[in-house]
XYZ file of C-alpha atoms in Angstrom:
576
model
C 95.617 96.068 89.114
C 98.511 96.480 86.953
C 99.272 100.176 86.532
C 101.138 101.242 83.984
C 102.859 104.711 83.107
C 104.027 105.102 79.311
C 104.446 107.230 76.972
C 102.556 110.249 75.685
C 102.676 108.491 72.119
C 101.341 105.087 73.156
C 98.229 103.942 71.653
C 96.338 101.388 73.364
C 94.182 98.626 71.488
C 92.704 95.391 71.457
C 95.193 93.568 69.704
C 95.594 89.899 70.797
C 99.123 89.629 70.309
C 100.941 92.551 72.246
C 103.714 93.074 74.180
C 103.792 94.745 77.579
C 104.598 98.218 76.863
C 107.581 100.053 78.164
C 107.229 101.839 81.213
C 108.462 105.471 82.103
C 110.146 106.259 85.506
C 111.040 110.303 84.809
C 109.962 112.723 81.844
C 111.691 115.748 81.078
C 110.245 119.240 79.473
C 111.490 122.892 78.784
C 109.878 125.956 79.510
C 107.199 126.862 77.243
C 106.309 123.242 76.983
C 103.795 120.785 77.589
C 104.668 117.620 78.975
C 102.662 114.719 78.775
C 102.344 111.096 79.456
C 99.461 108.151 80.036
C 98.746 105.744 83.050
C 97.362 102.423 81.789
C 95.171 100.252 84.093
C 94.033 96.763 83.499
C 93.464 93.575 85.574
C 91.013 91.219 83.195
C 88.012 92.495 84.077
C 85.371 95.204 83.348
C 85.865 98.147 85.439
C 84.452 101.595 86.426
C 87.295 103.883 86.659
C 87.200 107.234 88.796
C 89.961 110.752 88.700
C 90.529 112.103 92.015
C 87.774 113.014 94.200
C 84.939 111.881 91.889
C 81.986 109.420 93.071
C 80.123 107.914 90.411
C 78.226 104.373 90.501
C 78.318 102.258 87.180
C 75.270 100.940 85.459
C 75.636 97.945 86.364
C 76.367 98.051 90.283
C 78.171 94.810 90.131
C 81.248 96.156 88.166
C 84.200 97.086 90.622
C 85.322 100.684 90.657
C 88.493 102.307 91.131
C 89.466 106.048 92.189
C 92.992 107.353 90.319
C 94.245 110.415 92.326
C 97.437 112.275 91.061
C 99.287 114.574 93.538
C 101.635 116.794 92.562
C 102.084 120.434 93.272
C 101.702 121.470 89.246
C 98.656 122.136 87.507
C 97.711 119.809 85.187
C 94.902 117.815 83.509
C 94.017 114.382 83.427
C 91.484 112.767 80.515
C 90.230 109.375 80.082
C 90.728 107.756 76.384
C 88.072 106.247 75.037
C 88.734 103.302 72.273
C 86.777 103.630 68.793
C 86.551 100.593 66.153
C 89.089 100.634 63.481
C 91.079 98.180 60.833
C 91.056 94.707 61.088
C 88.199 95.316 63.531
C 90.586 96.523 66.365
C 89.542 99.110 68.678
C 92.470 101.728 69.367
C 92.195 104.394 71.953
C 92.281 107.741 70.998
C 89.208 110.243 72.174
C 90.059 112.607 74.992
C 87.213 112.216 76.565
C 85.682 115.290 79.305
C 84.053 112.818 81.908
C 85.692 111.714 84.870
C 84.308 108.240 85.234
C 84.959 105.691 82.207
C 83.917 102.166 82.729
C 86.248 99.639 80.641
C 86.291 96.487 79.487
C 88.194 94.020 80.708
C 90.053 92.821 77.163
C 91.697 96.482 77.125
C 93.760 98.509 79.229
C 92.113 101.580 80.383
C 94.254 104.961 79.496
C 94.604 107.900 81.241
C 96.262 111.120 79.161
C 98.127 113.145 81.722
C 99.654 116.823 80.807
C 101.805 118.737 82.654
C 102.348 122.734 80.974
C 105.331 124.214 81.984
C 105.105 128.142 82.177
C 107.982 130.397 82.843
C 106.857 130.764 86.552
C 107.824 127.147 87.737
C 110.944 126.951 89.644
C 113.654 125.084 87.783
C 113.678 122.123 89.995
C 113.019 118.019 89.966
C 109.230 117.255 90.609
C 107.927 114.101 91.688
C 103.715 112.916 90.413
C 102.506 110.149 93.054
C 99.336 108.308 91.098
C 97.914 106.488 93.536
C 95.432 103.775 92.913
C 92.233 102.992 95.077
C 89.919 100.197 94.879
C 86.610 102.173 95.633
C 83.106 100.987 97.281
C 79.627 102.585 96.935
C 79.538 101.949 101.145
C 82.971 101.263 102.751
C 85.887 103.300 102.582
C 88.541 103.942 99.843
C 91.407 100.737 99.791
C 94.708 101.987 98.396
C 96.120 98.348 95.922
C 98.603 100.425 93.529
C 101.002 103.335 94.030
C 103.252 104.644 91.093
C 105.454 107.464 91.001
C 107.127 109.688 87.486
C 109.969 112.477 88.313
C 109.698 115.322 86.348
C 112.722 117.517 85.449
C 112.811 120.932 83.683
C 115.567 121.842 81.542
C 117.164 125.939 81.454
C 115.577 125.914 77.927
C 112.413 127.962 76.363
C 109.997 127.647 73.914
C 108.572 130.793 72.796
C 105.167 131.426 72.904
C 104.438 131.649 69.200
C 106.575 128.021 68.025
C 103.364 127.508 65.975
C 103.638 131.072 64.035
C 106.213 129.528 60.753
C 104.333 126.327 60.307
C 101.809 126.856 57.421
C 98.830 124.120 58.974
C 96.035 123.898 56.446
C 92.822 121.416 57.739
C 90.064 121.965 55.945
C 87.176 122.246 57.752
C 83.372 120.974 57.165
C 81.288 123.988 59.508
C 78.121 122.137 57.691
C 78.635 118.558 59.587
C 79.503 120.459 62.082
C 76.029 121.985 62.419
C 74.232 119.044 61.163
C 76.557 116.814 64.049
C 75.373 118.992 66.808
C 71.492 119.274 65.163
C 71.717 123.502 65.186
C 70.427 125.384 62.588
C 73.114 126.282 59.684
C 74.921 129.432 60.755
C 72.708 130.452 63.534
C 74.022 131.738 66.750
C 74.367 128.255 68.339
C 76.489 127.147 64.973
C 78.616 130.198 65.297
C 79.331 128.646 68.981
C 80.312 125.900 67.585
C 82.268 127.149 64.612
C 83.915 129.443 67.451
C 85.141 126.281 68.801
C 86.656 124.947 66.251
C 88.120 127.734 64.953
C 89.915 128.081 69.002
C 90.884 124.172 68.248
C 92.623 124.672 65.462
C 94.487 127.720 66.526
C 95.628 125.472 69.004
C 97.661 123.474 66.714
C 98.588 125.949 64.472
C 95.924 126.619 61.901
C 96.586 128.993 59.904
C 93.985 128.676 56.797
C 90.222 129.213 56.283
C 88.167 127.227 54.640
C 85.243 128.947 52.794
C 82.546 127.332 50.683
C 81.407 129.528 48.562
C 79.305 127.228 46.410
C 76.751 124.364 47.319
C 77.974 120.912 47.405
C 81.978 120.722 45.950
C 82.493 117.183 46.965
C 78.941 116.108 46.407
C 79.189 114.134 50.097
C 81.959 112.245 48.722
C 80.175 109.811 47.698
C 77.793 109.537 50.408
C 74.686 109.463 47.820
C 76.235 106.014 46.958
C 78.507 104.233 49.609
C 76.004 102.745 52.396
C 78.454 100.601 54.452
C 78.132 103.427 57.402
C 75.005 106.432 57.362
C 76.819 109.342 56.374
C 75.710 112.886 55.129
C 78.936 115.022 54.050
C 76.578 117.885 52.315
C 78.757 120.866 52.788
C 77.098 124.568 51.765
C 77.839 127.725 50.844
C 78.001 130.191 53.659
C 76.933 133.089 50.863
C 72.900 133.252 50.777
C 72.348 134.706 47.184
C 68.892 136.349 45.929
C 67.532 137.788 42.809
C 65.243 141.165 43.506
C 62.386 142.069 41.757
C 63.769 144.104 39.583
C 65.970 141.110 38.100
C 69.215 141.791 40.113
C 71.712 139.481 41.613
C 72.381 140.080 45.365
C 74.202 138.566 47.824
C 74.498 138.617 51.918
C 78.090 138.537 52.918
C 77.213 138.565 56.780
C 77.693 134.995 57.449
C 81.017 134.824 55.568
C 82.068 137.320 57.180
C 81.194 136.830 60.760
C 82.790 133.304 59.866
C 86.192 135.821 58.859
C 85.601 136.898 61.991
C 85.436 134.182 64.158
C 88.965 132.652 63.027
C 90.295 135.914 62.793
C 89.787 136.158 66.573
C 92.539 133.160 66.974
C 94.915 134.440 65.141
C 93.872 132.175 61.984
C 93.937 134.582 59.091
C 97.535 133.913 56.637
C 95.531 132.852 54.161
C 91.291 132.324 53.062
C 90.919 129.273 51.122
C 87.376 129.689 48.747
C 86.102 126.167 47.682
C 82.883 125.387 45.395
C 83.914 127.971 41.976
C 86.915 125.733 40.647
C 87.467 122.162 40.432
C 83.960 120.764 42.053
C 83.609 116.991 41.713
C 81.506 115.205 39.923
C 81.289 111.634 40.838
C 78.940 109.495 39.114
C 74.801 109.640 39.178
C 74.770 112.548 41.034
C 72.521 115.469 38.782
C 74.278 118.025 37.850
C 73.494 121.536 36.820
C 73.762 120.805 32.996
C 71.944 124.247 31.597
C 74.252 126.288 33.406
C 76.508 128.630 30.559
C 79.883 127.833 32.326
C 82.459 125.062 31.773
C 81.892 123.625 34.987
C 78.320 123.026 36.165
C 78.877 124.505 39.679
C 75.737 124.580 42.311
C 74.672 127.981 43.148
C 71.422 128.220 44.347
C 69.259 131.677 45.415
C 66.062 133.258 46.114
C 63.912 134.873 43.462
C 61.706 137.083 44.767
C 59.082 137.805 42.150
C 58.600 134.040 41.874
C 59.092 133.051 45.657
C 61.257 129.596 44.255
C 64.720 128.381 45.446
C 66.124 128.441 42.216
C 69.912 128.004 40.652
C 72.365 130.067 38.290
C 71.830 129.299 34.685
C 73.396 132.118 32.575
C 76.334 133.212 32.356
C 76.024 137.041 33.277
C 74.478 135.890 36.417
C 77.150 134.063 37.098
C 79.568 136.353 36.595
C 78.035 139.397 38.659
C 78.173 136.323 41.554
C 81.405 135.888 40.978
C 82.605 139.517 40.771
C 80.557 140.440 43.646
C 81.914 137.889 45.644
C 85.634 139.256 44.859
C 84.434 142.521 45.413
C 83.724 142.066 49.239
C 87.381 140.166 49.340
C 89.018 142.884 47.981
C 86.664 145.671 50.256
C 87.683 143.626 53.382
C 91.503 144.098 52.512
C 91.693 140.245 52.009
C 92.219 140.042 48.350
C 95.659 139.362 48.689
C 95.667 136.238 50.966
C 92.789 134.852 49.024
C 92.896 131.449 47.030
C 90.210 129.595 45.151
C 91.159 125.855 45.784
C 90.762 122.958 43.113
C 90.804 119.030 45.153
C 92.292 116.677 42.890
C 91.659 117.681 39.472
C 91.325 114.522 37.213
C 93.518 113.946 34.171
C 90.649 113.681 32.097
C 88.537 116.570 32.970
C 92.227 119.180 32.442
C 90.753 120.997 29.707
C 87.628 121.723 31.744
C 89.803 122.948 34.347
C 91.669 125.203 32.291
C 88.161 126.291 30.438
C 86.782 126.887 33.807
C 89.774 129.150 35.069
C 90.329 131.039 31.674
C 86.441 131.996 32.288
C 87.112 133.130 36.344
C 90.209 135.111 34.874
C 88.071 137.129 32.552
C 85.954 137.685 35.037
C 89.283 138.636 37.763
C 92.502 138.567 36.264
C 94.560 139.120 39.483
C 92.881 135.674 40.872
C 94.832 132.855 42.543
C 94.599 129.611 42.405
C 95.495 127.013 45.400
C 95.205 122.955 44.398
C 95.798 119.687 45.723
C 97.786 117.367 43.598
C 97.364 113.830 43.892
C 98.453 112.561 40.292
C 102.403 113.656 38.516
C 100.606 114.007 35.014
C 98.131 116.547 36.352
C 100.659 118.105 37.844
C 102.542 118.619 35.003
C 99.823 119.434 33.167
C 98.908 122.163 35.181
C 101.222 123.559 37.316
C 101.730 126.573 35.232
C 98.334 127.645 35.701
C 98.825 127.381 39.743
C 100.100 129.806 42.511
C 100.283 127.666 45.080
C 100.301 123.938 44.568
C 99.638 121.558 47.546
C 100.810 117.991 46.905
C 100.614 114.392 48.051
C 103.183 112.435 49.607
C 104.134 110.342 46.959
C 104.256 113.564 44.398
C 106.029 115.634 47.162
C 108.693 112.869 47.527
C 109.164 112.924 43.911
C 109.430 116.742 42.765
C 109.799 118.759 46.439
C 113.071 120.258 45.271
C 111.616 121.462 42.274
C 108.644 122.849 43.719
C 110.375 124.576 46.650
C 112.445 126.082 44.276
C 109.436 127.891 42.252
C 107.286 128.431 44.379
C 108.620 129.943 47.476
C 107.079 129.386 50.540
C 104.185 128.437 48.587
C 104.242 124.715 48.879
C 102.848 122.057 50.684
C 102.410 118.276 51.384
C 99.207 116.166 51.860
C 98.037 113.036 53.416
C 94.593 111.803 53.164
C 93.871 108.117 52.120
C 97.145 107.515 51.534
C 99.753 107.276 52.070
C 99.784 103.848 54.071
C 102.424 105.511 56.593
C 103.141 108.041 58.273
C 99.596 108.920 58.471
C 96.669 109.710 60.900
C 94.801 107.186 60.231
C 93.079 105.441 63.718
C 95.646 102.315 63.182
C 98.846 104.716 62.577
C 101.547 104.622 65.445
C 100.553 108.128 67.135
C 104.431 108.982 66.253
C 103.412 108.829 62.553
C 102.002 112.205 63.328
C 104.263 113.635 65.321
C 106.547 113.375 62.151
C 104.757 115.422 60.023
C 106.543 118.074 61.565
C 110.015 116.734 60.381
C 108.919 115.647 56.972
C 107.837 119.089 56.572
C 111.189 120.249 56.857
C 113.015 117.860 55.420
C 110.809 118.267 52.362
C 111.352 122.240 52.588
C 107.795 122.413 52.490
C 106.169 125.419 54.796
C 104.068 123.185 56.311
C 100.996 120.462 55.699
C 97.335 120.050 54.572
C 94.794 117.859 55.581
C 91.372 117.276 53.925
C 89.097 116.855 56.995
C 89.101 118.452 60.666
C 85.537 117.041 61.312
C 83.896 114.943 58.008
C 82.011 113.059 60.542
C 79.684 110.014 59.432
C 76.229 110.028 61.609
C 77.244 108.274 64.503
C 80.598 109.721 64.965
C 79.914 110.156 68.835
C 80.400 105.967 69.109
C 81.914 105.179 65.209
C 83.698 107.014 62.761
C 84.290 105.129 60.215
C 82.686 105.375 56.260
C 83.570 103.703 52.721
C 86.169 102.047 54.540
C 87.375 100.537 50.845
C 88.763 103.897 50.065
C 88.966 105.684 53.460
C 91.206 104.258 56.038
C 89.069 105.001 59.331
C 90.312 108.119 60.929
C 91.446 109.935 57.758
C 87.813 111.665 58.140
C 88.153 113.162 61.071
C 91.017 114.213 63.501
C 88.461 115.314 66.745
C 85.224 114.175 67.237
C 81.600 114.974 68.325
C 81.385 115.124 71.818
C 77.420 114.260 73.810
C 77.506 117.327 75.741
C 78.052 120.222 72.865
C 81.402 119.906 72.710
C 84.302 118.971 70.003
C 86.699 116.649 71.974
C 90.322 116.289 70.619
C 92.316 113.501 70.284
C 95.717 111.691 71.044
C 96.386 111.934 67.189
C 95.847 116.234 67.670
C 98.498 116.290 70.545
C 101.042 114.151 68.457
C 100.456 116.425 65.087
C 101.279 119.471 67.779
C 104.447 117.619 69.063
C 105.243 117.392 65.622
C 104.944 121.257 64.550
C 107.377 121.761 67.989
C 109.787 119.645 66.400
C 109.312 121.951 63.033
C 110.553 125.140 65.052
C 113.150 123.754 66.964
C 114.364 122.681 62.934
C 113.703 126.013 61.660
C 115.205 127.717 64.915
C 118.459 125.729 64.281
C 118.710 126.108 60.356
C 118.768 129.797 61.507
C 122.177 129.720 62.840
C 123.385 126.642 61.078
C 120.995 124.732 58.218
C 123.816 122.139 57.694
C 123.526 120.739 61.424
C 120.045 120.967 60.830
C 119.918 118.564 57.921
C 122.307 116.407 59.544
C 120.308 115.859 62.564
C 117.509 115.212 60.508
C 119.149 113.012 58.201
C 120.848 110.594 61.264
C 116.876 110.019 61.874
C 115.613 108.812 58.859
C 116.415 105.254 57.323
C 116.277 106.231 54.174
C 117.904 109.868 52.503
C 116.663 110.161 49.667
C 112.801 110.816 49.819
C 112.150 109.494 46.190
C 112.520 105.816 47.720
C 110.328 106.377 50.343
C 107.404 104.980 48.352
C 106.595 101.844 46.580
C 103.688 103.288 44.523
C 101.590 106.223 44.705
C 99.139 104.856 48.116
C 101.948 102.174 49.548
C 105.267 103.203 51.757
C 108.659 101.371 51.854
C 108.438 99.327 55.128
C 111.538 99.618 55.924
C 111.071 103.274 56.520
C 109.420 105.163 59.112
C 109.718 102.998 61.980
C 109.572 105.267 64.879
C 110.417 105.109 68.218
C 110.145 107.683 71.230
C 113.817 107.295 71.568
C 114.325 108.487 68.301
C 112.313 111.780 69.029
C 113.756 112.320 72.323
C 117.333 112.178 70.639
C 116.234 114.461 68.282
C 114.885 116.857 70.144
C 117.643 116.996 73.014
C 119.970 117.026 70.326
C 118.502 120.396 68.871
C 118.193 121.692 72.141
C 121.924 121.150 73.169
C 123.067 122.968 70.113
C 120.589 125.462 70.595
C 121.623 126.090 74.070
C 125.425 126.173 72.646
C 124.107 129.397 69.990
C 123.203 130.963 72.585
C 125.892 130.810 75.222
C 127.879 131.196 72.332
C 125.965 134.781 71.574
C 125.979 135.840 75.270
C 129.452 135.393 75.727
C 130.704 137.492 72.529
C 128.509 140.541 73.835
């Protein structure tokens, strides 16, 4: 049995031609940091693997069984990593599963992801972590077949517990998909248990924004009604029930909205509220529109009419104005108006006039509304930039315009990754360090964080297959986590590395507080090309000579910054 200890950023796959990964004998960690590594097991056969003292017999009783024991004084968590099929029919390990037994085919490594939190109660010394691999049997004693060791050294440096606070992460949530995938009633109690779980997971990675759907189907299902390569139902529905009472008055029930907000606020996700469905809604081909609506955009606002007991759609201008006014007033009453943005996702150039007319209509109702827009095209950015309070630009647009944007919109700029650029990205086939580098790039591009369009935009069979519309969406673009069979949302290695990147961002911002020039110099030394305008060959494709990342480069980056910060702190103590 081959047993390898490798980096946390290694992405196991079924590629035919790949070298043996570099092995690790030691790792280093600071206080208030979580250190991680992977164990890879392989002998060319299909095997059934067990963690620690777990006893589990495989479905096919003749499948060999192997038990892995991890011996250490430290607290740790170990999880098998499950594979998903991705680009070129290659499977990649990504999903962290909760079961303590796992059957793995012989054409791939069986990966185990091990995490060790280093809190301030742990003594500063070196620790040895022993990995034992036993052949296990149904009716015989275990037989030890492999023994490995990795040493852990703890440095003097201490991260604060709030390192995620200054990174503004905005990952859009898909709450309707969450209910649909777990087959629970939309916005019922069971759904809110899942929403609570989602909020907690997002808080763990530094999420700052709450996604509120206040108009029906703003993305029209991301084309799922015509794209049939893999089955998907991706419609997102409004969280605000509307009714017309027998007196003809429009009335809104904001209790679900309030409950959703409070769920996120409980975990400290309260920096901004992003409302979708009332501006810049998508109008894809062949989708039925609410053409009778007296508004520049044909919004979808469904209500229950008490007089007729029918479900109807808002069409009259006055009814829409009433609904919008009620929504605005409610956010004001909650004391959240200053944090509230009406969002639009990638408006098209041929829709600029309609967008501006729609925005004008909204401002006639409430002049103080604020707008946040994701821009993927330079001509649209140029046409609408004067109308926007918070621009979020595609990676390509950011590389071209980040300097003027950061000057004009201080602390109100983000960049985003989606189905492009080709790299660095968070696709299933992307090297994991491309997720980590997002923190460094957010710093270098002078933004205050990152936007990702999909937390859980899952197709129907997402527990085993996340492919959807693969001609337009590289596999993995549509989610950062996975649905489990047990009612839990499961994390990914991509999630873990993005979290590590936010740690890098904090280090750079902390060093900038003392010496901005040194921070800039360290990042410049990390990058192959210093000028962002030269990173992209076009709006989608990245120059192959950039972002060729390695664990060694990131190790040097963190060590250099931490050394400088220790120097600074020592100097301050001496001055005192």
